[in-house]
PDB file of C-alpha atoms in Angstrom:
ATOM      1  CA  UNK A 320      -0.054  -0.189  -0.149  1.00 59.00           C
ATOM      2  CA  UNK A 321       1.559   3.637  -0.756  1.00 72.00           C
ATOM      3  CA  UNK A 322       2.573   5.818   1.992  1.00 77.00           C
ATOM      4  CA  UNK A 323       1.161   9.252   1.985  1.00 82.00           C
ATOM      5  CA  UNK A 324       2.916  12.217   3.284  1.00 85.00           C
ATOM      6  CA  UNK A 325       1.608  15.773   3.566  1.00 88.00           C
ATOM      7  CA  UNK A 326       4.706  18.056   4.020  1.00 89.00           C
ATOM      8  CA  UNK A 327       4.402  22.075   3.877  1.00 86.00           C
ATOM      9  CA  UNK A 328       0.913  21.828   2.535  1.00 86.00           C
ATOM     10  CA  UNK A 329       1.722  19.587  -0.361  1.00 87.00           C
ATOM     11  CA  UNK A 330       0.662  15.812  -0.772  1.00 86.00           C
ATOM     12  CA  UNK A 331       3.321  13.073  -1.702  1.00 85.00           C
ATOM     13  CA  UNK A 332       2.550   9.440  -2.253  1.00 80.00           C
ATOM     14  CA  UNK A 333       5.161   6.737  -2.798  1.00 77.00           C
ATOM     15  CA  UNK A 334       5.597   2.784  -2.636  1.00 75.00           C
ATOM     16  CA  UNK A 335       8.348   1.962  -0.027  1.00 71.00           C
ATOM     17  CA  UNK A 336       9.204  -0.944  -1.980  1.00 74.00           C
ATOM     18  CA  UNK A 337      10.710   1.023  -4.659  1.00 77.00           C
ATOM     19  CA  UNK A 338      14.284   1.304  -4.679  1.00 83.00           C
ATOM     20  CA  UNK A 339      15.806   4.303  -2.417  1.00 83.00           C
ATOM     21  CA  UNK A 340      17.914   6.955  -3.488  1.00 86.00           C
ATOM     22  CA  UNK A 341      20.429   5.518  -1.013  1.00 85.00           C
ATOM     23  CA  UNK A 342      20.181   3.086   1.931  1.00 83.00           C
ATOM     24  CA  UNK A 343      22.379   2.979   5.124  1.00 82.00           C
ATOM     25  CA  UNK A 344      22.600   0.728   8.142  1.00 84.00           C
ATOM     26  CA  UNK A 345      19.684   2.378  10.092  1.00 88.00           C
ATOM     27  CA  UNK A 346      17.625   3.993   7.291  1.00 92.00           C
ATOM     28  CA  UNK A 347      16.662   4.359   3.634  1.00 91.00           C
ATOM     29  CA  UNK A 348      16.274   7.895   1.875  1.00 92.00           C
ATOM     30  CA  UNK A 349      14.045   8.424  -0.796  1.00 89.00           C
ATOM     31  CA  UNK A 350      13.625  11.635  -2.965  1.00 89.00           C
ATOM     32  CA  UNK A 351       9.996  12.226  -3.351  1.00 88.00           C
ATOM     33  CA  UNK A 352       8.072  14.521  -5.917  1.00 84.00           C
ATOM     34  CA  UNK A 353       4.450  15.784  -5.776  1.00 81.00           C
ATOM     35  CA  UNK A 354       2.059  15.165  -8.784  1.00 74.00           C
ATOM     36  CA  UNK A 355       2.999  18.107 -10.446  1.00 75.00           C
ATOM     37  CA  UNK A 356       6.842  17.449 -10.309  1.00 70.00           C
ATOM     38  CA  UNK A 357       7.516  20.870  -9.239  1.00 70.00           C
ATOM     39  CA  UNK A 358       8.270  20.060  -5.369  1.00 77.00           C
ATOM     40  CA  UNK A 359      10.905  17.738  -4.165  1.00 88.00           C
ATOM     41  CA  UNK A 360      11.448  16.718  -0.556  1.00 91.00           C
ATOM     42  CA  UNK A 361      13.830  14.179   1.210  1.00 93.00           C
ATOM     43  CA  UNK A 362      12.102  11.454   3.194  1.00 93.00           C
ATOM     44  CA  UNK A 363      14.544   9.350   5.474  1.00 94.00           C
ATOM     45  CA  UNK A 364      12.664   6.277   6.774  1.00 92.00           C
ATOM     46  CA  UNK A 365      14.245   4.434   9.968  1.00 93.00           C
ATOM     47  CA  UNK A 366      14.429   0.909   9.752  1.00 89.00           C
ATOM     48  CA  UNK A 367      11.610  -0.792  12.056  1.00 87.00           C
ATOM     49  CA  UNK A 368      14.240  -2.886  14.027  1.00 88.00           C
ATOM     50  CA  UNK A 369      16.229   0.236  15.269  1.00 91.00           C
ATOM     51  CA  UNK A 370      18.230  -0.291  18.787  1.00 93.00           C
ATOM     52  CA  UNK A 371      16.382   2.123  21.236  1.00 93.00           C
ATOM     53  CA  UNK A 372      19.291   4.273  21.218  1.00 95.00           C
ATOM     54  CA  UNK A 373      19.291   4.546  17.241  1.00 95.00           C
ATOM     55  CA  UNK A 374      15.647   5.276  17.262  1.00 94.00           C
ATOM     56  CA  UNK A 375      16.233   8.213  19.701  1.00 95.00           C
ATOM     57  CA  UNK A 376      19.187   9.512  17.587  1.00 95.00           C
ATOM     58  CA  UNK A 377      17.028   9.363  14.572  1.00 96.00           C
ATOM     59  CA  UNK A 378      14.103  11.554  16.077  1.00 96.00           C
ATOM     60  CA  UNK A 379      16.510  13.850  17.523  1.00 96.00           C
ATOM     61  CA  UNK A 380      17.923  14.663  14.129  1.00 97.00           C
ATOM     62  CA  UNK A 381      14.896  16.776  13.343  1.00 97.00           C
ATOM     63  CA  UNK A 382      15.800  19.283  16.432  1.00 97.00           C
ATOM     64  CA  UNK A 383      19.450  19.524  15.365  1.00 98.00           C
ATOM     65  CA  UNK A 384      18.170  20.039  11.745  1.00 98.00           C
ATOM     66  CA  UNK A 385      15.975  22.901  12.773  1.00 97.00           C
ATOM     67  CA  UNK A 386      18.498  24.731  14.800  1.00 98.00           C
ATOM     68  CA  UNK A 387      21.258  24.570  12.081  1.00 98.00           C
ATOM     69  CA  UNK A 388      18.748  25.299   9.205  1.00 97.00           C
ATOM     70  CA  UNK A 389      15.592  27.016  10.232  1.00 96.00           C
ATOM     71  CA  UNK A 390      15.088  28.111   6.747  1.00 95.00           C
ATOM     72  CA  UNK A 391      14.448  24.628   5.344  1.00 94.00           C
ATOM     73  CA  UNK A 392      11.306  23.271   6.981  1.00 92.00           C
ATOM     74  CA  UNK A 393      11.520  19.562   8.353  1.00 95.00           C
ATOM     75  CA  UNK A 394       9.201  17.136  10.417  1.00 95.00           C
ATOM     76  CA  UNK A 395       9.219  13.872  12.195  1.00 96.00           C
ATOM     77  CA  UNK A 396       6.319  11.454  11.152  1.00 93.00           C
ATOM     78  CA  UNK A 397       5.360   8.121  12.781  1.00 91.00           C
ATOM     79  CA  UNK A 398       3.992   5.605  10.362  1.00 80.00           C
ATOM     80  CA  UNK A 399       3.255   2.076  11.658  1.00 75.00           C
ATOM     81  CA  UNK A 400       6.621   0.699  13.212  1.00 76.00           C
ATOM     82  CA  UNK A 401       8.868   3.008  11.570  1.00 83.00           C
ATOM     83  CA  UNK A 402       9.950   6.852  11.891  1.00 94.00           C
ATOM     84  CA  UNK A 403      10.354   9.287   9.063  1.00 94.00           C
ATOM     85  CA  UNK A 404      12.477  12.369   8.949  1.00 96.00           C
ATOM     86  CA  UNK A 405      11.014  14.757   6.074  1.00 96.00           C
ATOM     87  CA  UNK A 406      12.873  17.819   4.992  1.00 95.00           C
ATOM     88  CA  UNK A 407      13.207  20.024   1.969  1.00 92.00           C
ATOM     89  CA  UNK A 408      15.132  19.070  -1.215  1.00 93.00           C
ATOM     90  CA  UNK A 409      18.382  21.186  -1.462  1.00 95.00           C
ATOM     91  CA  UNK A 410      19.946  21.213  -4.886  1.00 94.00           C
ATOM     92  CA  UNK A 411      23.789  20.304  -4.662  1.00 94.00           C
ATOM     93  CA  UNK A 412      26.543  17.932  -4.585  1.00 93.00           C
ATOM     94  CA  UNK A 413      28.332  16.403  -1.747  1.00 92.00           C
ATOM     95  CA  UNK A 414      32.219  16.661  -1.387  1.00 93.00           C
ATOM     96  CA  UNK A 415      32.805  13.276  -2.816  1.00 86.00           C
ATOM     97  CA  UNK A 416      31.418  14.384  -6.035  1.00 87.00           C
ATOM     98  CA  UNK A 417      33.090  17.804  -6.846  1.00 85.00           C
ATOM     99  CA  UNK A 418      35.110  18.338  -9.896  1.00 82.00           C
ATOM    100  CA  UNK A 419      38.717  17.171  -8.903  1.00 78.00           C
ATOM    101  CA  UNK A 420      40.420  20.426 -10.386  1.00 80.00           C
ATOM    102  CA  UNK A 421      38.040  22.517  -7.945  1.00 84.00           C
ATOM    103  CA  UNK A 422      39.896  24.456  -5.277  1.00 91.00           C
ATOM    104  CA  UNK A 423      38.566  22.578  -2.218  1.00 94.00           C
ATOM    105  CA  UNK A 424      40.356  24.701   0.412  1.00 96.00           C
ATOM    106  CA  UNK A 425      37.355  27.192   0.833  1.00 96.00           C
ATOM    107  CA  UNK A 426      34.923  24.441   0.858  1.00 96.00           C
ATOM    108  CA  UNK A 427      36.751  22.768   3.501  1.00 97.00           C
ATOM    109  CA  UNK A 428      36.974  25.824   5.752  1.00 97.00           C
ATOM    110  CA  UNK A 429      32.951  26.327   5.254  1.00 97.00           C
ATOM    111  CA  UNK A 430      32.554  22.767   6.401  1.00 97.00           C
ATOM    112  CA  UNK A 431      34.784  23.328   9.418  1.00 98.00           C
ATOM    113  CA  UNK A 432      32.332  26.192  10.266  1.00 97.00           C
ATOM    114  CA  UNK A 433      29.515  24.171  10.014  1.00 98.00           C
ATOM    115  CA  UNK A 434      31.013  21.830  12.389  1.00 98.00           C
ATOM    116  CA  UNK A 435      31.879  24.829  14.858  1.00 98.00           C
ATOM    117  CA  UNK A 436      28.163  25.897  14.323  1.00 98.00           C
ATOM    118  CA  UNK A 437      26.896  22.653  15.518  1.00 98.00           C
ATOM    119  CA  UNK A 438      29.092  22.620  18.405  1.00 98.00           C
ATOM    120  CA  UNK A 439      27.471  25.932  19.589  1.00 98.00           C
ATOM    121  CA  UNK A 440      23.976  23.862  19.904  1.00 98.00           C
ATOM    122  CA  UNK A 441      25.873  21.347  22.218  1.00 97.00           C
ATOM    123  CA  UNK A 442      26.077  18.606  19.786  1.00 98.00           C
ATOM    124  CA  UNK A 443      28.687  16.352  18.144  1.00 98.00           C
ATOM    125  CA  UNK A 444      28.560  15.068  14.604  1.00 98.00           C
ATOM    126  CA  UNK A 445      30.823  12.298  15.046  1.00 97.00           C
ATOM    127  CA  UNK A 446      30.287  11.418  11.676  1.00 96.00           C
ATOM    128  CA  UNK A 447      32.325  13.867   9.629  1.00 98.00           C
ATOM    129  CA  UNK A 448      32.838  12.658   6.043  1.00 97.00           C
ATOM    130  CA  UNK A 449      32.486  14.129   2.503  1.00 96.00           C
ATOM    131  CA  UNK A 450      29.197  12.478   1.781  1.00 94.00           C
ATOM    132  CA  UNK A 451      27.559  14.277   4.647  1.00 96.00           C
ATOM    133  CA  UNK A 452      28.310  17.749   3.525  1.00 97.00           C
ATOM    134  CA  UNK A 453      26.548  19.564   0.542  1.00 96.00           C
ATOM    135  CA  UNK A 454      27.698  22.207  -1.696  1.00 96.00           C
ATOM    136  CA  UNK A 455      24.612  24.231  -3.173  1.00 94.00           C
ATOM    137  CA  UNK A 456      24.971  26.049  -6.609  1.00 92.00           C
ATOM    138  CA  UNK A 457      25.284  29.313  -4.653  1.00 91.00           C
ATOM    139  CA  UNK A 458      28.391  27.724  -2.773  1.00 90.00           C
ATOM    140  CA  UNK A 459      26.779  27.481   0.645  1.00 94.00           C
ATOM    141  CA  UNK A 460      28.191  24.359   2.536  1.00 97.00           C
ATOM    142  CA  UNK A 461      25.852  22.598   4.753  1.00 98.00           C
ATOM    143  CA  UNK A 462      26.183  19.535   7.052  1.00 98.00           C
ATOM    144  CA  UNK A 463      23.307  17.535   6.147  1.00 96.00           C
ATOM    145  CA  UNK A 464      23.229  14.529   8.258  1.00 95.00           C
ATOM    146  CA  UNK A 465      22.619  14.513  11.788  1.00 97.00           C
ATOM    147  CA  UNK A 466      21.311  10.729  12.390  1.00 94.00           C
ATOM    148  CA  UNK A 467      24.651  10.024  14.281  1.00 95.00           C
ATOM    149  CA  UNK A 468      24.971  13.085  16.416  1.00 97.00           C
ATOM    150  CA  UNK A 469      25.376  12.909  20.017  1.00 97.00           C
ATOM    151  CA  UNK A 470      25.040  15.490  22.730  1.00 97.00           C
ATOM    152  CA  UNK A 471      28.300  17.186  24.301  1.00 96.00           C
ATOM    153  CA  UNK A 472      28.955  15.470  27.542  1.00 89.00           C
ATOM    154  CA  UNK A 473      27.418  12.145  26.329  1.00 90.00           C
ATOM    155  CA  UNK A 474      26.207   9.169  28.518  1.00 91.00           C
ATOM    156  CA  UNK A 475      27.439   5.989  26.650  1.00 91.00           C
ATOM    157  CA  UNK A 476      24.539   3.432  26.250  1.00 92.00           C
ATOM    158  CA  UNK A 477      25.258   0.093  28.269  1.00 89.00           C
ATOM    159  CA  UNK A 478      25.608  -3.073  26.401  1.00 89.00           C
ATOM    160  CA  UNK A 479      25.516  -1.333  22.907  1.00 92.00           C
ATOM    161  CA  UNK A 480      28.649  -0.858  20.516  1.00 93.00           C
ATOM    162  CA  UNK A 481      27.926   2.460  18.806  1.00 94.00           C
ATOM    163  CA  UNK A 482      28.865   2.084  14.865  1.00 91.00           C
ATOM    164  CA  UNK A 483      31.060   4.732  13.361  1.00 90.00           C
ATOM    165  CA  UNK A 484      32.528   5.670  10.049  1.00 87.00           C
ATOM    166  CA  UNK A 485      36.058   3.922  10.364  1.00 89.00           C
ATOM    167  CA  UNK A 486      38.388   5.804   8.039  1.00 92.00           C
ATOM    168  CA  UNK A 487      38.405   9.119   9.807  1.00 96.00           C
ATOM    169  CA  UNK A 488      37.577   7.920  13.397  1.00 96.00           C
ATOM    170  CA  UNK A 489      39.549   9.025  16.242  1.00 97.00           C
ATOM    171  CA  UNK A 490      40.944   6.514  19.071  1.00 97.00           C
ATOM    172  CA  UNK A 491      38.015   7.158  21.418  1.00 97.00           C
ATOM    173  CA  UNK A 492      35.367   6.074  18.838  1.00 96.00           C
ATOM    174  CA  UNK A 493      37.300   3.125  17.567  1.00 96.00           C
ATOM    175  CA  UNK A 494      37.550   1.727  21.039  1.00 95.00           C
ATOM    176  CA  UNK A 495      34.054   2.670  21.730  1.00 94.00           C
ATOM    177  CA  UNK A 496      34.560   5.354  24.569  1.00 94.00           C
ATOM    178  CA  UNK A 497      32.010   7.819  23.089  1.00 96.00           C
ATOM    179  CA  UNK A 498      31.677   9.305  26.195  1.00 95.00           C
ATOM    180  CA  UNK A 499      35.033  10.564  26.119  1.00 96.00           C
ATOM    181  CA  UNK A 500      34.475  12.443  22.737  1.00 97.00           C
ATOM    182  CA  UNK A 501      34.378  16.127  22.542  1.00 97.00           C
ATOM    183  CA  UNK A 502      34.399  18.769  20.167  1.00 97.00           C
ATOM    184  CA  UNK A 503      38.146  18.120  19.257  1.00 98.00           C
ATOM    185  CA  UNK A 504      36.868  14.549  18.206  1.00 98.00           C
ATOM    186  CA  UNK A 505      34.712  16.194  15.205  1.00 98.00           C
ATOM    187  CA  UNK A 506      37.647  18.351  14.193  1.00 98.00           C
ATOM    188  CA  UNK A 507      39.974  15.253  14.229  1.00 98.00           C
ATOM    189  CA  UNK A 508      37.696  13.764  11.564  1.00 98.00           C
ATOM    190  CA  UNK A 509      37.649  17.039   9.672  1.00 98.00           C
ATOM    191  CA  UNK A 510      41.444  17.226   9.422  1.00 98.00           C
ATOM    192  CA  UNK A 511      41.654  13.501   8.131  1.00 98.00           C
ATOM    193  CA  UNK A 512      38.890  14.193   5.554  1.00 97.00           C
ATOM    194  CA  UNK A 513      40.834  17.453   4.632  1.00 97.00           C
ATOM    195  CA  UNK A 514      44.049  15.236   4.317  1.00 97.00           C
ATOM    196  CA  UNK A 515      42.247  12.970   2.122  1.00 96.00           C
ATOM    197  CA  UNK A 516      40.526  15.610  -0.192  1.00 96.00           C
ATOM    198  CA  UNK A 517      43.696  17.496  -0.316  1.00 96.00           C
ATOM    199  CA  UNK A 518      46.121  14.796  -1.172  1.00 95.00           C
ATOM    200  CA  UNK A 519      43.643  12.269  -2.983  1.00 94.00           C
ATOM    201  CA  UNK A 520      45.294   9.867  -0.413  1.00 95.00           C
ATOM    202  CA  UNK A 521      43.319   7.926   2.435  1.00 96.00           C
ATOM    203  CA  UNK A 522      44.928   8.688   5.749  1.00 96.00           C
ATOM    204  CA  UNK A 523      45.491   5.028   6.603  1.00 95.00           C
ATOM    205  CA  UNK A 524      45.413   1.918   4.404  1.00 92.00           C
ATOM    206  CA  UNK A 525      45.720  -1.673   4.962  1.00 90.00           C
ATOM    207  CA  UNK A 526      43.926  -4.542   3.828  1.00 90.00           C
ATOM    208  CA  UNK A 527      43.920  -6.267   7.350  1.00 89.00           C
ATOM    209  CA  UNK A 528      41.307  -4.809   9.509  1.00 87.00           C
ATOM    210  CA  UNK A 529      43.324  -5.358  12.575  1.00 87.00           C
ATOM    211  CA  UNK A 530      46.481  -3.817  11.270  1.00 89.00           C
ATOM    212  CA  UNK A 531      44.197  -0.834   9.987  1.00 91.00           C
ATOM    213  CA  UNK A 532      42.855  -0.463  13.243  1.00 90.00           C
ATOM    214  CA  UNK A 533      46.585  -0.416  15.050  1.00 91.00           C
ATOM    215  CA  UNK A 534      47.502   2.198  12.381  1.00 92.00           C
ATOM    216  CA  UNK A 535      44.662   4.462  13.257  1.00 94.00           C
ATOM    217  CA  UNK A 536      45.438   4.114  16.880  1.00 94.00           C
ATOM    218  CA  UNK A 537      49.412   4.336  16.680  1.00 94.00           C
ATOM    219  CA  UNK A 538      50.517   6.138  13.546  1.00 95.00           C
ATOM    220  CA  UNK A 539      50.046   9.452  11.796  1.00 97.00           C
ATOM    221  CA  UNK A 540      49.088  10.390   8.141  1.00 96.00           C
ATOM    222  CA  UNK A 541      52.158  11.278   5.766  1.00 97.00           C
ATOM    223  CA  UNK A 542      51.797  14.759   6.755  1.00 98.00           C
ATOM    224  CA  UNK A 543      54.261  16.051   4.136  1.00 97.00           C
ATOM    225  CA  UNK A 544      51.751  15.146   1.341  1.00 98.00           C
ATOM    226  CA  UNK A 545      50.026  18.394   2.218  1.00 97.00           C
ATOM    227  CA  UNK A 546      51.786  20.905   0.097  1.00 96.00           C
ATOM    228  CA  UNK A 547      50.244  24.187   2.112  1.00 96.00           C
ATOM    229  CA  UNK A 548      52.319  24.776   5.230  1.00 97.00           C
ATOM    230  CA  UNK A 549      49.482  26.295   6.988  1.00 97.00           C
ATOM    231  CA  UNK A 550      47.110  23.609   6.096  1.00 97.00           C
ATOM    232  CA  UNK A 551      49.905  20.926   7.033  1.00 97.00           C
ATOM    233  CA  UNK A 552      50.153  22.645  10.454  1.00 97.00           C
ATOM    234  CA  UNK A 553      46.481  22.562  10.963  1.00 98.00           C
ATOM    235  CA  UNK A 554      45.833  18.840  10.037  1.00 98.00           C
ATOM    236  CA  UNK A 555      48.969  17.757  12.081  1.00 97.00           C
ATOM    237  CA  UNK A 556      47.661  19.750  15.288  1.00 97.00           C
ATOM    238  CA  UNK A 557      43.918  18.726  15.086  1.00 98.00           C
ATOM    239  CA  UNK A 558      45.118  14.746  14.516  1.00 98.00           C
ATOM    240  CA  UNK A 559      47.067  14.992  17.861  1.00 97.00           C
ATOM    241  CA  UNK A 560      46.767  11.723  19.702  1.00 97.00           C
ATOM    242  CA  UNK A 561      48.745   9.657  22.298  1.00 97.00           C
ATOM    243  CA  UNK A 562      49.894   6.329  20.961  1.00 95.00           C
ATOM    244  CA  UNK A 563      49.508   2.970  22.878  1.00 93.00           C
ATOM    245  CA  UNK A 564      52.382   1.135  23.864  1.00 89.00           C
ATOM    246  CA  UNK A 565      50.952  -2.333  22.885  1.00 87.00           C
ATOM    247  CA  UNK A 566      47.773  -3.439  21.148  1.00 86.00           C
ATOM    248  CA  UNK A 567      44.836  -2.417  23.187  1.00 88.00           C
ATOM    249  CA  UNK A 568      43.495  -5.921  23.442  1.00 85.00           C
ATOM    250  CA  UNK A 569      46.606  -6.822  25.661  1.00 87.00           C
ATOM    251  CA  UNK A 570      46.238  -3.867  27.823  1.00 90.00           C
ATOM    252  CA  UNK A 571      44.507  -3.136  31.146  1.00 92.00           C
ATOM    253  CA  UNK A 572      40.962  -1.559  30.598  1.00 91.00           C
ATOM    254  CA  UNK A 573      42.082   1.368  33.148  1.00 93.00           C
ATOM    255  CA  UNK A 574      45.033   2.020  31.098  1.00 94.00           C
ATOM    256  CA  UNK A 575      43.308   2.185  27.976  1.00 95.00           C
ATOM    257  CA  UNK A 576      40.811   4.786  29.369  1.00 94.00           C
ATOM    258  CA  UNK A 577      43.510   6.853  30.892  1.00 96.00           C
ATOM    259  CA  UNK A 578      45.436   6.988  27.678  1.00 97.00           C
ATOM    260  CA  UNK A 579      42.171   8.080  25.755  1.00 97.00           C
ATOM    261  CA  UNK A 580      41.227  10.606  28.452  1.00 96.00           C
ATOM    262  CA  UNK A 581      44.684  12.192  28.204  1.00 97.00           C
ATOM    263  CA  UNK A 582      44.367  12.150  24.286  1.00 97.00           C
ATOM    264  CA  UNK A 583      40.919  14.001  24.121  1.00 97.00           C
ATOM    265  CA  UNK A 584      41.824  16.230  26.840  1.00 96.00           C
ATOM    266  CA  UNK A 585      45.341  17.725  25.232  1.00 97.00           C
ATOM    267  CA  UNK A 586      43.691  17.430  21.784  1.00 97.00           C
ATOM    268  CA  UNK A 587      41.042  19.824  22.843  1.00 96.00           C
ATOM    269  CA  UNK A 588      43.367  22.261  24.339  1.00 95.00           C
ATOM    270  CA  UNK A 589      45.561  22.034  21.339  1.00 95.00           C
ATOM    271  CA  UNK A 590      42.501  22.570  19.045  1.00 94.00           C
ATOM    272  CA  UNK A 591      41.388  25.586  21.000  1.00 91.00           C
ATOM    273  CA  UNK A 592      44.165  27.852  19.551  1.00 88.00           C
ATOM    274  CA  UNK A 593      43.982  26.320  16.082  1.00 94.00           C
ATOM    275  CA  UNK A 594      40.062  26.901  15.691  1.00 94.00           C
ATOM    276  CA  UNK A 595      40.562  30.568  15.891  1.00 92.00           C
ATOM    277  CA  UNK A 596      43.155  30.558  13.012  1.00 91.00           C
ATOM    278  CA  UNK A 597      41.154  28.500  10.902  1.00 94.00           C
ATOM    279  CA  UNK A 598      37.719  30.506  11.463  1.00 92.00           C
ATOM    280  CA  UNK A 599      39.621  33.408  10.840  1.00 89.00           C
ATOM    281  CA  UNK A 600      40.516  32.030   7.410  1.00 86.00           C
ATOM    282  CA  UNK A 601      36.921  30.908   6.458  1.00 75.00           C
TER     283      UNK A 601
END
């Protein structure tokens, strides 16, 4: 049976059995058009079997969206066993699809500003990656996915391992200590994303997932690949971490926690001085 939605006084109808625009671990995204084909919306449908923690995050993204972009209406709607997040469709390209010859530096600076703006509302993104930023035809850069966001000063859920985007993840996320995440965790991810887009090289690469994890925890990108000195210094500062003396699975839990707590605390202190420099350039 078709699903019917009313949004901004316009009716939409579609079959959820049709192929979505994209599909993720927790939801499917559809781009819907009205009957006259002149109004488009984004409809993000949560999977019906979501863990309660993920369901709560899914619902909360509407409040975050409305704080970040009140000019683009949104709403949450409940249908049978599922939850729908609906918002205006916005024309643009994500950072993965930008032309390779395009000067990416201004775009990255605007992306940094959007992360900083999110922090002013007391939320962390913890899912900073190219596909989560949209560049509009007017060159506005928007952070468009808050489904993974958590509050600053976060209470970790018990008996649940929080999923994350591995490629740019800081140590506190890799070792599932999201309660130790702070604003510097997002900036760490932004810095690795910037490294990737500026150099066209992934920060860490290994076909063995265990060895890749150890690289993420105990090694650093080849900063010399970043040609611009200022950008190289920014990325190096924002990706500060204390390395582990041996593989974490061979370490005492309290020692791991001590290293992670020191890392996030010191990184946040280092980041505080770098933020000013970046925002002045943005």
